[in-house]
């Protein structure tokens, strides 16, 4: 029965993530209100369109996300053009159009779409960042945009969604996974100019999405255009003011798009080079990204897309003890490369499928770029003499860790969508992925028995799902079933101390039901409820660690290839209301129950006349989170747009990370506030624009037209920490809080027309505009960022990394056409 079930489920092979949206509506006579059967609606600049049925209804599927101009024509009626029709990934956009009988004076009627801000088909939480927002806000990369969304805490690649660990989030680019299968978490970077739309699905998501417990980030990249367009932008902090010059922030980004010989073949290429210093005594981050896409519609009803992207990053963080020997502190490198070939075949107006092939290769290194024989043993470290303990700043030392990993993944995916009538939208499919993993890690390489981890592995994964979105006038139901399968493809010891206990690991699988319900109370109010079971394989590192079973090292720890998946049961309920044509609010409450999280367990068996202690990774940590989110959106007009998000959350568990209780002999038996718990998070952003030939005049000229000002304000309570020191007494873990933080960022720019479509923009980006001195870390014994108990020197106690970044300014210019 298992083999039969697997065979049925893998007949269709498909993708996790959608990269297109849907447009539906009704065409009626403006005077009589009667439905217009046989009216034609098309999206200008595409071959997408539909003909209304007997009841005037139409449906257009498989639409890439962006704003379109819709055109409606019917014999004997005026042609009606509707501008600014916005399509969003995985969502249904409603657009009903009234058309009028022809008159002698008018041939076309042009109107602006005022689509509802309440998406009636959404049965769970989703945050969408559009191309316009990406351009307007003072952010460098897409992870900064993610940190503005409701339910998200953290920064960079260390993002936590609704109280989950950072590796519980899946990242996808054009529907393809870009997650590090070995170490977990985000494994790539993509410049913001290459992004058309980005969405975050948090908490509960449909059956087509998998391998995530907390959220899914879906990035859809830009397609090529029918006309040549381009952009070149440069910005720098080195403009003469020493306060900002020393930060060495320099960025260059460019993009080019257009047709290749014919409008049926288009290309898009972009690249970015970013070089940043640090406000701390040492540290840097140098990165480069490149992206290219070639799209063809030469074959009728078939779109072929070939895309390639790559990223490289070289960086160094700050460590206070290495303040005077920065060249001897860890340097890290990360690179990733992905090639994707996709075929989208429109079989009929209501049925299409996507076939995708992908190869993803990425690596990570952290060390000193020298042979382990040249490392300085910890017994030979020396310190700079001082007035304190004498054991503060190093004068000669080497970090004792080296990490070197390389992974590759091959994917085959096929996604099918079938619109059955006006009610049922059915998606179905599956997915197969093969991984090639190489990992090398060594700790304290100069000691007699250094801890070393060195292995190769080839696990594989697969999944399948079926999902139906039932769209009734006053009820939308998303119901789906997902199947996940994983095989570690290795032998391991069922007893680490017994050399004869090697067994072949068994495969693991799970069936996950998902259901979501949306109830549109009116055209401006909607309720929704969602429930689902979610499944995520552990990062493969924890399956294979210490696969050579070295017991000579101190505190040996072993992975287990038969580790089970981590699982979440999530619920959410929410209400959405549109107050006006431009203002809407969503309020959502959620609860998550997370079981089988990875932790460690200590064993101390009596073998061959002696006790032997070791630690295993096990599925025994538990966590739960609950809270509510408020999201207020102000739709843009000619002058203003903005939004506010507020999140209240409580995240508790028995372990904040996989190795929190290692080394140690006791596991946590109580639930406490997790290290990344933040009770209150508030974000606000806005953009104010002065259109062309508007604003105040000076000497007869509009000096401030085509000017824009964008602001981002962020505030949050501090992370928890455990009190320490000799007089702490009975310590409750993470019972105290670091101080709250806040920051205000700004972007000011002005566009200057040059000639024709050539435009220049000058701008200034100001981070931490108010120069707020945020405390990001405190000493556990005093609760202060610059004073700890003991006989330490003043310089050593005043660790600058205990404070956030001060104000920084970059000025820049861009050329567009």
PDB file of C-alpha atoms in Angstrom, residues 552-739:
ATOM      1  CA  UNK A 552      38.400  10.421  21.896  1.00  0.00           C
ATOM      2  CA  UNK A 553      37.288  14.043  21.823  1.00  0.00           C
ATOM      3  CA  UNK A 554      35.990  15.847  24.879  1.00  0.00           C
ATOM      4  CA  UNK A 555      32.176  15.949  25.084  1.00  0.00           C
ATOM      5  CA  UNK A 556      31.490  13.873  21.923  1.00  0.00           C
ATOM      6  CA  UNK A 557      28.220  14.616  20.134  1.00  0.00           C
ATOM      7  CA  UNK A 558      26.629  12.509  17.381  1.00  0.00           C
ATOM      8  CA  UNK A 559      23.997  13.119  14.771  1.00  0.00           C
ATOM      9  CA  UNK A 560      21.284  10.591  14.043  1.00  0.00           C
ATOM     10  CA  UNK A 561      20.309   9.826  10.472  1.00  0.00           C
ATOM     11  CA  UNK A 562      16.884   8.642  11.665  1.00  0.00           C
ATOM     12  CA  UNK A 563      15.930  11.990  13.188  1.00  0.00           C
ATOM     13  CA  UNK A 564      12.263  12.686  12.636  1.00  0.00           C
ATOM     14  CA  UNK A 565      10.873  15.805  11.028  1.00  0.00           C
ATOM     15  CA  UNK A 566       9.987  18.866  13.074  1.00  0.00           C
ATOM     16  CA  UNK A 567       6.252  19.544  13.103  1.00  0.00           C
ATOM     17  CA  UNK A 568       3.892  22.431  13.752  1.00  0.00           C
ATOM     18  CA  UNK A 569       0.147  22.669  14.171  1.00  0.00           C
ATOM     19  CA  UNK A 570      -0.961  26.254  13.531  1.00  0.00           C
ATOM     20  CA  UNK A 571      -4.235  28.129  13.794  1.00  0.00           C
ATOM     21  CA  UNK A 572      -5.165  31.679  12.909  1.00  0.00           C
ATOM     22  CA  UNK A 573      -8.267  33.827  12.712  1.00  0.00           C
ATOM     23  CA  UNK A 574      -8.511  37.337  11.333  1.00  0.00           C
ATOM     24  CA  UNK A 575     -10.702  40.171  10.150  1.00  0.00           C
ATOM     25  CA  UNK A 576     -10.042  42.647   7.337  1.00  0.00           C
ATOM     26  CA  UNK A 577     -11.856  45.911   6.731  1.00  0.00           C
ATOM     27  CA  UNK A 578     -11.492  48.633   4.120  1.00  0.00           C
ATOM     28  CA  UNK A 579     -12.303  52.065   5.567  1.00  0.00           C
ATOM     29  CA  UNK A 580     -12.051  54.021   2.314  1.00  0.00           C
ATOM     30  CA  UNK A 581     -10.775  53.657  -1.232  1.00  0.00           C
ATOM     31  CA  UNK A 582      -7.213  53.972   0.103  1.00  0.00           C
ATOM     32  CA  UNK A 583      -7.159  52.705   3.716  1.00  0.00           C
ATOM     33  CA  UNK A 584      -7.583  49.125   4.941  1.00  0.00           C
ATOM     34  CA  UNK A 585      -6.730  47.205   8.094  1.00  0.00           C
ATOM     35  CA  UNK A 586      -6.107  43.541   8.894  1.00  0.00           C
ATOM     36  CA  UNK A 587      -6.133  42.093  12.428  1.00  0.00           C
ATOM     37  CA  UNK A 588      -5.025  38.479  12.876  1.00  0.00           C
ATOM     38  CA  UNK A 589      -4.641  36.314  15.982  1.00  0.00           C
ATOM     39  CA  UNK A 590      -2.605  33.090  15.852  1.00  0.00           C
ATOM     40  CA  UNK A 591      -1.388  30.125  17.878  1.00  0.00           C
ATOM     41  CA  UNK A 592       1.362  27.623  17.023  1.00  0.00           C
ATOM     42  CA  UNK A 593       2.219  24.346  18.699  1.00  0.00           C
ATOM     43  CA  UNK A 594       5.713  23.133  17.664  1.00  0.00           C
ATOM     44  CA  UNK A 595       6.845  19.605  18.490  1.00  0.00           C
ATOM     45  CA  UNK A 596       9.848  17.471  17.629  1.00  0.00           C
ATOM     46  CA  UNK A 597      12.258  20.405  17.518  1.00  0.00           C
ATOM     47  CA  UNK A 598      15.887  19.397  17.585  1.00  0.00           C
ATOM     48  CA  UNK A 599      17.687  19.451  20.906  1.00  0.00           C
ATOM     49  CA  UNK A 600      20.299  17.330  22.651  1.00  0.00           C
ATOM     50  CA  UNK A 601      20.217  14.524  25.206  1.00  0.00           C
ATOM     51  CA  UNK A 602      23.139  13.346  27.326  1.00  0.00           C
ATOM     52  CA  UNK A 603      23.850   9.612  27.801  1.00  0.00           C
ATOM     53  CA  UNK A 604      26.216   8.060  30.369  1.00  0.00           C
ATOM     54  CA  UNK A 605      26.126   4.270  29.938  1.00  0.00           C
ATOM     55  CA  UNK A 606      28.357   1.758  31.735  1.00  0.00           C
ATOM     56  CA  UNK A 607      30.292  -0.114  29.014  1.00  0.00           C
ATOM     57  CA  UNK A 608      33.314  -2.446  29.350  1.00  0.00           C
ATOM     58  CA  UNK A 609      33.869  -1.613  32.977  1.00  0.00           C
ATOM     59  CA  UNK A 610      33.668   2.167  32.697  1.00  0.00           C
ATOM     60  CA  UNK A 611      31.188   4.991  32.181  1.00  0.00           C
ATOM     61  CA  UNK A 612      31.268   6.670  28.760  1.00  0.00           C
ATOM     62  CA  UNK A 613      29.460   9.965  28.276  1.00  0.00           C
ATOM     63  CA  UNK A 614      28.192  11.266  24.948  1.00  0.00           C
ATOM     64  CA  UNK A 615      25.427  13.468  23.511  1.00  0.00           C
ATOM     65  CA  UNK A 616      22.894  12.797  20.750  1.00  0.00           C
ATOM     66  CA  UNK A 617      20.726  15.126  18.707  1.00  0.00           C
ATOM     67  CA  UNK A 618      17.118  14.169  19.406  1.00  0.00           C
ATOM     68  CA  UNK A 619      13.597  15.367  18.530  1.00  0.00           C
ATOM     69  CA  UNK A 620      12.514  16.362  22.000  1.00  0.00           C
ATOM     70  CA  UNK A 621      12.450  20.185  22.231  1.00  0.00           C
ATOM     71  CA  UNK A 622       9.051  21.882  22.343  1.00  0.00           C
ATOM     72  CA  UNK A 623       7.836  25.428  21.743  1.00  0.00           C
ATOM     73  CA  UNK A 624       4.626  27.361  21.349  1.00  0.00           C
ATOM     74  CA  UNK A 625       3.884  30.900  20.284  1.00  0.00           C
ATOM     75  CA  UNK A 626       0.804  33.056  20.268  1.00  0.00           C
ATOM     76  CA  UNK A 627      -0.026  36.632  19.495  1.00  0.00           C
ATOM     77  CA  UNK A 628      -1.849  39.012  17.226  1.00  0.00           C
ATOM     78  CA  UNK A 629      -0.879  41.298  14.344  1.00  0.00           C
ATOM     79  CA  UNK A 630      -2.310  44.599  13.111  1.00  0.00           C
ATOM     80  CA  UNK A 631      -1.573  45.747   9.579  1.00  0.00           C
ATOM     81  CA  UNK A 632      -2.774  49.155   8.337  1.00  0.00           C
ATOM     82  CA  UNK A 633      -2.226  49.927   4.647  1.00  0.00           C
ATOM     83  CA  UNK A 634      -2.604  53.261   2.852  1.00  0.00           C
ATOM     84  CA  UNK A 635      -2.813  52.721  -0.892  1.00  0.00           C
ATOM     85  CA  UNK A 636      -0.702  55.168  -2.952  1.00  0.00           C
ATOM     86  CA  UNK A 637      -2.155  58.097  -4.809  1.00  0.00           C
ATOM     87  CA  UNK A 638      -0.232  60.856  -6.585  1.00  0.00           C
ATOM     88  CA  UNK A 639       1.211  62.126  -3.299  1.00  0.00           C
ATOM     89  CA  UNK A 640       1.234  59.690  -0.400  1.00  0.00           C
ATOM     90  CA  UNK A 641       1.394  56.010   0.529  1.00  0.00           C
ATOM     91  CA  UNK A 642       2.292  54.193   3.711  1.00  0.00           C
ATOM     92  CA  UNK A 643       1.608  51.479   6.211  1.00  0.00           C
ATOM     93  CA  UNK A 644       1.801  50.498   9.873  1.00  0.00           C
ATOM     94  CA  UNK A 645       2.372  47.050  11.367  1.00  0.00           C
ATOM     95  CA  UNK A 646       2.164  46.082  15.024  1.00  0.00           C
ATOM     96  CA  UNK A 647       2.870  42.638  16.460  1.00  0.00           C
ATOM     97  CA  UNK A 648       2.247  41.353  19.957  1.00  0.00           C
ATOM     98  CA  UNK A 649       3.701  37.897  20.523  1.00  0.00           C
ATOM     99  CA  UNK A 650       4.823  35.482  23.214  1.00  0.00           C
ATOM    100  CA  UNK A 651       7.234  32.687  22.203  1.00  0.00           C
ATOM    101  CA  UNK A 652       8.142  30.096  24.812  1.00  0.00           C
ATOM    102  CA  UNK A 653       9.956  26.782  24.571  1.00  0.00           C
ATOM    103  CA  UNK A 654      12.407  24.361  26.104  1.00  0.00           C
ATOM    104  CA  UNK A 655      15.339  25.322  23.832  1.00  0.00           C
ATOM    105  CA  UNK A 656      16.045  28.342  21.635  1.00  0.00           C
ATOM    106  CA  UNK A 657      18.478  26.443  19.402  1.00  0.00           C
ATOM    107  CA  UNK A 658      19.568  22.905  18.607  1.00  0.00           C
ATOM    108  CA  UNK A 659      22.723  23.034  20.782  1.00  0.00           C
ATOM    109  CA  UNK A 660      21.551  25.242  23.631  1.00  0.00           C
ATOM    110  CA  UNK A 661      21.936  22.475  26.228  1.00  0.00           C
ATOM    111  CA  UNK A 662      25.260  21.187  24.862  1.00  0.00           C
ATOM    112  CA  UNK A 663      27.654  20.551  26.473  1.00  0.00           C
ATOM    113  CA  UNK A 664      25.663  19.588  29.531  1.00  0.00           C
ATOM    114  CA  UNK A 665      24.044  16.680  31.247  1.00  0.00           C
ATOM    115  CA  UNK A 666      20.582  18.113  31.903  1.00  0.00           C
ATOM    116  CA  UNK A 667      17.882  19.088  29.419  1.00  0.00           C
ATOM    117  CA  UNK A 668      15.516  21.942  30.160  1.00  0.00           C
ATOM    118  CA  UNK A 669      12.336  20.842  31.916  1.00  0.00           C
ATOM    119  CA  UNK A 670      10.582  24.223  31.870  1.00  0.00           C
ATOM    120  CA  UNK A 671       9.243  26.543  29.214  1.00  0.00           C
ATOM    121  CA  UNK A 672      10.833  29.980  29.102  1.00  0.00           C
ATOM    122  CA  UNK A 673      10.887  33.021  26.841  1.00  0.00           C
ATOM    123  CA  UNK A 674      12.964  32.053  23.819  1.00  0.00           C
ATOM    124  CA  UNK A 675      16.087  34.085  23.032  1.00  0.00           C
ATOM    125  CA  UNK A 676      14.421  35.717  20.022  1.00  0.00           C
ATOM    126  CA  UNK A 677      11.116  36.577  21.716  1.00  0.00           C
ATOM    127  CA  UNK A 678      10.063  40.213  21.369  1.00  0.00           C
ATOM    128  CA  UNK A 679       6.742  41.113  22.975  1.00  0.00           C
ATOM    129  CA  UNK A 680       6.033  44.293  21.008  1.00  0.00           C
ATOM    130  CA  UNK A 681       7.218  45.181  17.503  1.00  0.00           C
ATOM    131  CA  UNK A 682       6.054  48.346  15.735  1.00  0.00           C
ATOM    132  CA  UNK A 683       6.940  49.418  12.179  1.00  0.00           C
ATOM    133  CA  UNK A 684       5.711  52.395  10.172  1.00  0.00           C
ATOM    134  CA  UNK A 685       6.693  53.533   6.693  1.00  0.00           C
ATOM    135  CA  UNK A 686       5.513  56.221   4.313  1.00  0.00           C
ATOM    136  CA  UNK A 687       6.412  57.867   1.017  1.00  0.00           C
ATOM    137  CA  UNK A 688       5.492  61.441   0.088  1.00  0.00           C
ATOM    138  CA  UNK A 689       5.833  62.426  -3.575  1.00  0.00           C
ATOM    139  CA  UNK A 690       5.458  65.744  -5.394  1.00  0.00           C
ATOM    140  CA  UNK A 691       4.376  65.004  -9.005  1.00  0.00           C
ATOM    141  CA  UNK A 692       5.732  66.739 -12.088  1.00  0.00           C
ATOM    142  CA  UNK A 693       4.840  70.418 -12.447  1.00  0.00           C
ATOM    143  CA  UNK A 694       3.376  70.634  -8.956  1.00  0.00           C
ATOM    144  CA  UNK A 695       4.519  72.112  -5.670  1.00  0.00           C
ATOM    145  CA  UNK A 696       5.865  75.582  -4.852  1.00  0.00           C
ATOM    146  CA  UNK A 697       7.283  77.803  -7.599  1.00  0.00           C
ATOM    147  CA  UNK A 698      10.529  79.756  -7.453  1.00  0.00           C
ATOM    148  CA  UNK A 699      11.313  82.242 -10.237  1.00  0.00           C
ATOM    149  CA  UNK A 700       8.547  80.679 -12.289  1.00  0.00           C
ATOM    150  CA  UNK A 701       9.903  77.115 -12.026  1.00  0.00           C
ATOM    151  CA  UNK A 702       8.706  74.117 -10.004  1.00  0.00           C
ATOM    152  CA  UNK A 703      11.816  73.541  -7.902  1.00  0.00           C
ATOM    153  CA  UNK A 704      10.453  70.630  -5.835  1.00  0.00           C
ATOM    154  CA  UNK A 705       8.489  68.645  -8.421  1.00  0.00           C
ATOM    155  CA  UNK A 706       9.431  64.998  -9.019  1.00  0.00           C
ATOM    156  CA  UNK A 707      10.711  64.882  -5.448  1.00  0.00           C
ATOM    157  CA  UNK A 708      10.102  62.068  -2.975  1.00  0.00           C
ATOM    158  CA  UNK A 709      10.673  61.560   0.746  1.00  0.00           C
ATOM    159  CA  UNK A 710      10.409  58.111   2.362  1.00  0.00           C
ATOM    160  CA  UNK A 711      10.586  57.312   6.078  1.00  0.00           C
ATOM    161  CA  UNK A 712      10.813  54.055   8.026  1.00  0.00           C
ATOM    162  CA  UNK A 713      10.310  54.033  11.800  1.00  0.00           C
ATOM    163  CA  UNK A 714      10.952  50.848  13.778  1.00  0.00           C
ATOM    164  CA  UNK A 715      10.537  50.229  17.510  1.00  0.00           C
ATOM    165  CA  UNK A 716      10.528  47.060  19.589  1.00  0.00           C
ATOM    166  CA  UNK A 717      10.974  45.734  23.091  1.00  0.00           C
ATOM    167  CA  UNK A 718      14.286  44.073  23.937  1.00  0.00           C
ATOM    168  CA  UNK A 719      15.251  40.421  23.799  1.00  0.00           C
ATOM    169  CA  UNK A 720      15.211  38.377  27.029  1.00  0.00           C
ATOM    170  CA  UNK A 721      18.350  37.391  28.933  1.00  0.00           C
ATOM    171  CA  UNK A 722      19.172  35.419  32.068  1.00  0.00           C
ATOM    172  CA  UNK A 723      20.508  37.271  35.139  1.00  0.00           C
ATOM    173  CA  UNK A 724      24.016  36.256  36.140  1.00  0.00           C
ATOM    174  CA  UNK A 725      26.708  37.037  38.686  1.00  0.00           C
ATOM    175  CA  UNK A 726      27.632  35.647  42.058  1.00  0.00           C
ATOM    176  CA  UNK A 727      24.606  37.123  43.839  1.00  0.00           C
ATOM    177  CA  UNK A 728      21.973  36.130  41.281  1.00  0.00           C
ATOM    178  CA  UNK A 729      20.440  33.493  43.540  1.00  0.00           C
ATOM    179  CA  UNK A 730      17.790  31.270  41.973  1.00  0.00           C
ATOM    180  CA  UNK A 731      17.933  32.105  38.265  1.00  0.00           C
ATOM    181  CA  UNK A 732      14.884  31.845  36.036  1.00  0.00           C
ATOM    182  CA  UNK A 733      16.117  31.546  32.475  1.00  0.00           C
ATOM    183  CA  UNK A 734      15.482  34.604  30.268  1.00  0.00           C
ATOM    184  CA  UNK A 735      13.548  36.335  33.045  1.00  0.00           C
ATOM    185  CA  UNK A 736      14.934  39.844  32.333  1.00  0.00           C
ATOM    186  CA  UNK A 737      14.709  42.064  29.238  1.00  0.00           C
ATOM    187  CA  UNK A 738      17.216  44.197  27.394  1.00  0.00           C
ATOM    188  CA  UNK A 739      16.162  47.851  26.793  1.00  0.00           C
TER     189      UNK A 739
END
